[in-house]
Amino acid sequence: LASSDSTQVTDYVPEDTDTVLKDPAEIQKEKQLAETVITVDTPMDISCLTGVPEEHIKTRRVRIFVPARNAMQSGTHNTRNWKMEFDTRERWENPLMGWCSTGDPLSNMNLDFSTKEAAAAFCEKNGWDYYIDEPAPKRPPRKNYGDNFSWNKRTRVSTK
């Protein structure tokens, strides 16, 4: 099994026949095309390419907002993102079950973004009108330290 031959065998990697047979000028041209970057000065509007009906593009308003904090014990989880939701369209009550129905495919679509600028850029890219609801600044309630121990009917914790 062990060979006493002192020659080393190198791994041979076969080249692609397309690259071997191509003209060197053509290979150079392909490299230049691969390295070029196309820049567009005007903002890009992809609304005509998405396949969304025009009535959903031209007449829609989008609300960009920070969601309210959950009342459960999760604290501030998922409140640092910005959400995007569409305005509500025509709804009707389903005569059979009494459920609320709509013919709007975008009514239940919510998207999350890390910044409001990213959400606004997405709306501009899709051709939607939007408005941004800025969150109200948080103001902690002013309270004295002694109020924690005061005997007040409103703040008293009952043992029963």
JSON list of N, CA and C in Angstrom, two decimals, residues 21-67:
[
{"chain": "A", "resi": 21, "resn": "LEU", "atom": "N", "xyz": [-12.25, 27.71, -24.43]},
{"chain": "A", "resi": 21, "resn": "LEU", "atom": "CA", "xyz": [-12.49, 27.97, -25.84]},
{"chain": "A", "resi": 21, "resn": "LEU", "atom": "C", "xyz": [-12.85, 29.42, -26.15]},
{"chain": "A", "resi": 22, "resn": "LYS", "atom": "N", "xyz": [-13.13, 30.23, -25.12]},
{"chain": "A", "resi": 22, "resn": "LYS", "atom": "CA", "xyz": [-13.52, 31.62, -25.37]},
{"chain": "A", "resi": 22, "resn": "LYS", "atom": "C", "xyz": [-12.32, 32.46, -25.77]},
{"chain": "A", "resi": 23, "resn": "ASP", "atom": "N", "xyz": [-12.63, 33.52, -26.49]},
{"chain": "A", "resi": 23, "resn": "ASP", "atom": "CA", "xyz": [-11.62, 34.48, -26.89]},
{"chain": "A", "resi": 23, "resn": "ASP", "atom": "C", "xyz": [-11.20, 35.30, -25.66]},
{"chain": "A", "resi": 24, "resn": "PRO", "atom": "N", "xyz": [-9.92, 35.59, -25.46]},
{"chain": "A", "resi": 24, "resn": "PRO", "atom": "CA", "xyz": [-9.48, 36.37, -24.29]},
{"chain": "A", "resi": 24, "resn": "PRO", "atom": "C", "xyz": [-10.13, 37.75, -24.22]},
{"chain": "A", "resi": 25, "resn": "ALA", "atom": "N", "xyz": [-10.41, 38.37, -25.35]},
{"chain": "A", "resi": 25, "resn": "ALA", "atom": "CA", "xyz": [-11.07, 39.68, -25.35]},
{"chain": "A", "resi": 25, "resn": "ALA", "atom": "C", "xyz": [-12.50, 39.55, -24.81]},
{"chain": "A", "resi": 26, "resn": "GLU", "atom": "N", "xyz": [-13.14, 38.44, -25.15]},
{"chain": "A", "resi": 26, "resn": "GLU", "atom": "CA", "xyz": [-14.51, 38.22, -24.66]},
{"chain": "A", "resi": 26, "resn": "GLU", "atom": "C", "xyz": [-14.51, 37.97, -23.15]},
{"chain": "A", "resi": 27, "resn": "ILE", "atom": "N", "xyz": [-13.53, 37.26, -22.65]},
{"chain": "A", "resi": 27, "resn": "ILE", "atom": "CA", "xyz": [-13.41, 37.02, -21.21]},
{"chain": "A", "resi": 27, "resn": "ILE", "atom": "C", "xyz": [-13.18, 38.33, -20.47]},
{"chain": "A", "resi": 28, "resn": "GLN", "atom": "N", "xyz": [-12.33, 39.19, -21.02]},
{"chain": "A", "resi": 28, "resn": "GLN", "atom": "CA", "xyz": [-12.06, 40.50, -20.41]},
{"chain": "A", "resi": 28, "resn": "GLN", "atom": "C", "xyz": [-13.32, 41.36, -20.38]},
{"chain": "A", "resi": 29, "resn": "LYS", "atom": "N", "xyz": [-14.10, 41.31, -21.45]},
{"chain": "A", "resi": 29, "resn": "LYS", "atom": "CA", "xyz": [-15.34, 42.09, -21.52]},
{"chain": "A", "resi": 29, "resn": "LYS", "atom": "C", "xyz": [-16.34, 41.60, -20.47]},
{"chain": "A", "resi": 30, "resn": "GLU", "atom": "N", "xyz": [-16.45, 40.29, -20.28]},
{"chain": "A", "resi": 30, "resn": "GLU", "atom": "CA", "xyz": [-17.36, 39.74, -19.27]},
{"chain": "A", "resi": 30, "resn": "GLU", "atom": "C", "xyz": [-16.94, 40.15, -17.86]},
{"chain": "A", "resi": 31, "resn": "LYS", "atom": "N", "xyz": [-15.63, 40.19, -17.61]},
{"chain": "A", "resi": 31, "resn": "LYS", "atom": "CA", "xyz": [-15.14, 40.62, -16.30]},
{"chain": "A", "resi": 31, "resn": "LYS", "atom": "C", "xyz": [-15.49, 42.09, -16.04]},
{"chain": "A", "resi": 32, "resn": "GLN", "atom": "N", "xyz": [-15.34, 42.93, -17.07]},
{"chain": "A", "resi": 32, "resn": "GLN", "atom": "CA", "xyz": [-15.68, 44.35, -16.92]},
{"chain": "A", "resi": 32, "resn": "GLN", "atom": "C", "xyz": [-17.17, 44.53, -16.65]},
{"chain": "A", "resi": 33, "resn": "LEU", "atom": "N", "xyz": [-18.00, 43.76, -17.36]},
{"chain": "A", "resi": 33, "resn": "LEU", "atom": "CA", "xyz": [-19.45, 43.86, -17.14]},
{"chain": "A", "resi": 33, "resn": "LEU", "atom": "C", "xyz": [-19.84, 43.38, -15.74]},
{"chain": "A", "resi": 34, "resn": "ALA", "atom": "N", "xyz": [-19.15, 42.38, -15.23]},
{"chain": "A", "resi": 34, "resn": "ALA", "atom": "CA", "xyz": [-19.46, 41.86, -13.90]},
{"chain": "A", "resi": 34, "resn": "ALA", "atom": "C", "xyz": [-19.07, 42.85, -12.82]},
{"chain": "A", "resi": 35, "resn": "GLU", "atom": "N", "xyz": [-18.06, 43.68, -13.07]},
{"chain": "A", "resi": 35, "resn": "GLU", "atom": "CA", "xyz": [-17.58, 44.62, -12.07]},
{"chain": "A", "resi": 35, "resn": "GLU", "atom": "C", "xyz": [-18.30, 45.97, -12.12]},
{"chain": "A", "resi": 36, "resn": "THR", "atom": "N", "xyz": [-19.06, 46.23, -13.16]},
{"chain": "A", "resi": 36, "resn": "THR", "atom": "CA", "xyz": [-19.73, 47.52, -13.26]},
{"chain": "A", "resi": 36, "resn": "THR", "atom": "C", "xyz": [-20.94, 47.57, -12.34]},
{"chain": "A", "resi": 37, "resn": "VAL", "atom": "N", "xyz": [-21.19, 48.73, -11.79]},
{"chain": "A", "resi": 37, "resn": "VAL", "atom": "CA", "xyz": [-22.33, 48.96, -10.90]},
{"chain": "A", "resi": 37, "resn": "VAL", "atom": "C", "xyz": [-23.23, 50.00, -11.55]},
{"chain": "A", "resi": 38, "resn": "ILE", "atom": "N", "xyz": [-24.49, 49.69, -11.62]},
{"chain": "A", "resi": 38, "resn": "ILE", "atom": "CA", "xyz": [-25.46, 50.61, -12.21]},
{"chain": "A", "resi": 38, "resn": "ILE", "atom": "C", "xyz": [-26.06, 51.45, -11.09]},
{"chain": "A", "resi": 39, "resn": "THR", "atom": "N", "xyz": [-25.97, 52.76, -11.22]},
{"chain": "A", "resi": 39, "resn": "THR", "atom": "CA", "xyz": [-26.56, 53.66, -10.23]},
{"chain": "A", "resi": 39, "resn": "THR", "atom": "C", "xyz": [-27.68, 54.44, -10.90]},
{"chain": "A", "resi": 40, "resn": "VAL", "atom": "N", "xyz": [-28.75, 54.64, -10.14]},
{"chain": "A", "resi": 40, "resn": "VAL", "atom": "CA", "xyz": [-29.91, 55.38, -10.63]},
{"chain": "A", "resi": 40, "resn": "VAL", "atom": "C", "xyz": [-30.07, 56.60, -9.75]},
{"chain": "A", "resi": 41, "resn": "ASP", "atom": "N", "xyz": [-30.13, 57.79, -10.36]},
{"chain": "A", "resi": 41, "resn": "ASP", "atom": "CA", "xyz": [-30.23, 59.03, -9.59]},
{"chain": "A", "resi": 41, "resn": "ASP", "atom": "C", "xyz": [-31.64, 59.30, -9.10]},
{"chain": "A", "resi": 42, "resn": "THR", "atom": "N", "xyz": [-32.63, 58.89, -9.85]},
{"chain": "A", "resi": 42, "resn": "THR", "atom": "CA", "xyz": [-34.02, 59.15, -9.47]},
{"chain": "A", "resi": 42, "resn": "THR", "atom": "C", "xyz": [-34.52, 58.03, -8.56]},
{"chain": "A", "resi": 43, "resn": "PRO", "atom": "N", "xyz": [-35.49, 58.33, -7.68]},
{"chain": "A", "resi": 43, "resn": "PRO", "atom": "CA", "xyz": [-36.02, 57.27, -6.83]},
{"chain": "A", "resi": 43, "resn": "PRO", "atom": "C", "xyz": [-36.74, 56.22, -7.67]},
{"chain": "A", "resi": 44, "resn": "MET", "atom": "N", "xyz": [-36.58, 54.97, -7.27]},
{"chain": "A", "resi": 44, "resn": "MET", "atom": "CA", "xyz": [-37.13, 53.88, -8.04]},
{"chain": "A", "resi": 44, "resn": "MET", "atom": "C", "xyz": [-38.59, 53.64, -7.67]},
{"chain": "A", "resi": 45, "resn": "ASP", "atom": "N", "xyz": [-39.45, 53.53, -8.67]},
{"chain": "A", "resi": 45, "resn": "ASP", "atom": "CA", "xyz": [-40.87, 53.24, -8.46]},
{"chain": "A", "resi": 45, "resn": "ASP", "atom": "C", "xyz": [-41.16, 51.88, -9.08]},
{"chain": "A", "resi": 46, "resn": "ILE", "atom": "N", "xyz": [-41.41, 50.88, -8.24]},
{"chain": "A", "resi": 46, "resn": "ILE", "atom": "CA", "xyz": [-41.64, 49.54, -8.75]},
{"chain": "A", "resi": 46, "resn": "ILE", "atom": "C", "xyz": [-43.12, 49.18, -8.77]},
{"chain": "A", "resi": 47, "resn": "SER", "atom": "N", "xyz": [-43.99, 50.16, -8.59]},
{"chain": "A", "resi": 47, "resn": "SER", "atom": "CA", "xyz": [-45.42, 49.87, -8.48]},
{"chain": "A", "resi": 47, "resn": "SER", "atom": "C", "xyz": [-45.98, 49.28, -9.77]},
{"chain": "A", "resi": 48, "resn": "CYS", "atom": "N", "xyz": [-45.42, 49.63, -10.91]},
{"chain": "A", "resi": 48, "resn": "CYS", "atom": "CA", "xyz": [-45.94, 49.08, -12.17]},
{"chain": "A", "resi": 48, "resn": "CYS", "atom": "C", "xyz": [-45.45, 47.65, -12.41]},
{"chain": "A", "resi": 49, "resn": "LEU", "atom": "N", "xyz": [-44.44, 47.21, -11.68]},
{"chain": "A", "resi": 49, "resn": "LEU", "atom": "CA", "xyz": [-43.87, 45.88, -11.89]},
{"chain": "A", "resi": 49, "resn": "LEU", "atom": "C", "xyz": [-44.37, 44.84, -10.90]},
{"chain": "A", "resi": 50, "resn": "THR", "atom": "N", "xyz": [-45.04, 45.26, -9.84]},
{"chain": "A", "resi": 50, "resn": "THR", "atom": "CA", "xyz": [-45.39, 44.33, -8.77]},
{"chain": "A", "resi": 50, "resn": "THR", "atom": "C", "xyz": [-46.59, 43.45, -9.09]},
{"chain": "A", "resi": 51, "resn": "GLY", "atom": "N", "xyz": [-47.43, 43.84, -10.01]},
{"chain": "A", "resi": 51, "resn": "GLY", "atom": "CA", "xyz": [-48.61, 43.06, -10.32]},
{"chain": "A", "resi": 51, "resn": "GLY", "atom": "C", "xyz": [-49.80, 43.39, -9.44]},
{"chain": "A", "resi": 52, "resn": "VAL", "atom": "N", "xyz": [-49.65, 44.37, -8.56]},
{"chain": "A", "resi": 52, "resn": "VAL", "atom": "CA", "xyz": [-50.75, 44.80, -7.70]},
{"chain": "A", "resi": 52, "resn": "VAL", "atom": "C", "xyz": [-51.68, 45.68, -8.53]},
{"chain": "A", "resi": 53, "resn": "PRO", "atom": "N", "xyz": [-53.00, 45.49, -8.43]},
{"chain": "A", "resi": 53, "resn": "PRO", "atom": "CA", "xyz": [-53.91, 46.33, -9.21]},
{"chain": "A", "resi": 53, "resn": "PRO", "atom": "C", "xyz": [-53.71, 47.82, -8.90]},
{"chain": "A", "resi": 54, "resn": "GLU", "atom": "N", "xyz": [-53.94, 48.64, -9.90]},
{"chain": "A", "resi": 54, "resn": "GLU", "atom": "CA", "xyz": [-53.67, 50.07, -9.77]},
{"chain": "A", "resi": 54, "resn": "GLU", "atom": "C", "xyz": [-54.53, 50.74, -8.70]},
{"chain": "A", "resi": 55, "resn": "GLU", "atom": "N", "xyz": [-55.73, 50.23, -8.47]},
{"chain": "A", "resi": 55, "resn": "GLU", "atom": "CA", "xyz": [-56.59, 50.82, -7.43]},
{"chain": "A", "resi": 55, "resn": "GLU", "atom": "C", "xyz": [-56.00, 50.64, -6.04]},
{"chain": "A", "resi": 56, "resn": "HIS", "atom": "N", "xyz": [-55.17, 49.62, -5.85]},
{"chain": "A", "resi": 56, "resn": "HIS", "atom": "CA", "xyz": [-54.53, 49.41, -4.55]},
{"chain": "A", "resi": 56, "resn": "HIS", "atom": "C", "xyz": [-53.27, 50.24, -4.40]},
{"chain": "A", "resi": 57, "resn": "ILE", "atom": "N", "xyz": [-52.78, 50.80, -5.48]},
{"chain": "A", "resi": 57, "resn": "ILE", "atom": "CA", "xyz": [-51.55, 51.61, -5.42]},
{"chain": "A", "resi": 57, "resn": "ILE", "atom": "C", "xyz": [-51.88, 53.09, -5.31]},
{"chain": "A", "resi": 58, "resn": "LYS", "atom": "N", "xyz": [-52.76, 53.57, -6.16]},
{"chain": "A", "resi": 58, "resn": "LYS", "atom": "CA", "xyz": [-53.01, 55.01, -6.25]},
{"chain": "A", "resi": 58, "resn": "LYS", "atom": "C", "xyz": [-53.85, 55.55, -5.11]},
{"chain": "A", "resi": 59, "resn": "THR", "atom": "N", "xyz": [-54.79, 54.76, -4.60]},
{"chain": "A", "resi": 59, "resn": "THR", "atom": "CA", "xyz": [-55.73, 55.30, -3.61]},
{"chain": "A", "resi": 59, "resn": "THR", "atom": "C", "xyz": [-55.47, 54.81, -2.20]},
{"chain": "A", "resi": 60, "resn": "ARG", "atom": "N", "xyz": [-54.34, 54.19, -1.95]},
{"chain": "A", "resi": 60, "resn": "ARG", "atom": "CA", "xyz": [-54.04, 53.66, -0.62]},
{"chain": "A", "resi": 60, "resn": "ARG", "atom": "C", "xyz": [-53.24, 54.65, 0.20]},
{"chain": "A", "resi": 61, "resn": "ARG", "atom": "N", "xyz": [-53.54, 54.68, 1.49]},
{"chain": "A", "resi": 61, "resn": "ARG", "atom": "CA", "xyz": [-52.72, 55.43, 2.45]},
{"chain": "A", "resi": 61, "resn": "ARG", "atom": "C", "xyz": [-52.16, 54.44, 3.45]},
{"chain": "A", "resi": 62, "resn": "VAL", "atom": "N", "xyz": [-50.92, 54.64, 3.80]},
{"chain": "A", "resi": 62, "resn": "VAL", "atom": "CA", "xyz": [-50.23, 53.74, 4.71]},
{"chain": "A", "resi": 62, "resn": "VAL", "atom": "C", "xyz": [-49.90, 54.50, 5.98]},
{"chain": "A", "resi": 63, "resn": "ARG", "atom": "N", "xyz": [-50.13, 53.86, 7.10]},
{"chain": "A", "resi": 63, "resn": "ARG", "atom": "CA", "xyz": [-49.80, 54.44, 8.40]},
{"chain": "A", "resi": 63, "resn": "ARG", "atom": "C", "xyz": [-48.54, 53.76, 8.93]},
{"chain": "A", "resi": 64, "resn": "ILE", "atom": "N", "xyz": [-47.54, 54.56, 9.27]},
{"chain": "A", "resi": 64, "resn": "ILE", "atom": "CA", "xyz": [-46.29, 54.05, 9.84]},
{"chain": "A", "resi": 64, "resn": "ILE", "atom": "C", "xyz": [-46.27, 54.47, 11.30]},
{"chain": "A", "resi": 65, "resn": "PHE", "atom": "N", "xyz": [-46.11, 53.51, 12.22]},
{"chain": "A", "resi": 65, "resn": "PHE", "atom": "CA", "xyz": [-46.22, 53.82, 13.64]},
{"chain": "A", "resi": 65, "resn": "PHE", "atom": "C", "xyz": [-45.38, 52.84, 14.46]},
{"chain": "A", "resi": 66, "resn": "VAL", "atom": "N", "xyz": [-45.18, 53.20, 15.72]},
{"chain": "A", "resi": 66, "resn": "VAL", "atom": "CA", "xyz": [-44.55, 52.30, 16.69]},
{"chain": "A", "resi": 66, "resn": "VAL", "atom": "C", "xyz": [-45.68, 51.66, 17.47]},
{"chain": "A", "resi": 67, "resn": "PRO", "atom": "N", "xyz": [-45.74, 50.32, 17.54]},
{"chain": "A", "resi": 67, "resn": "PRO", "atom": "CA", "xyz": [-46.85, 49.69, 18.26]},
{"chain": "A", "resi": 67, "resn": "PRO", "atom": "C", "xyz": [-46.79, 49.96, 19.75]}
]
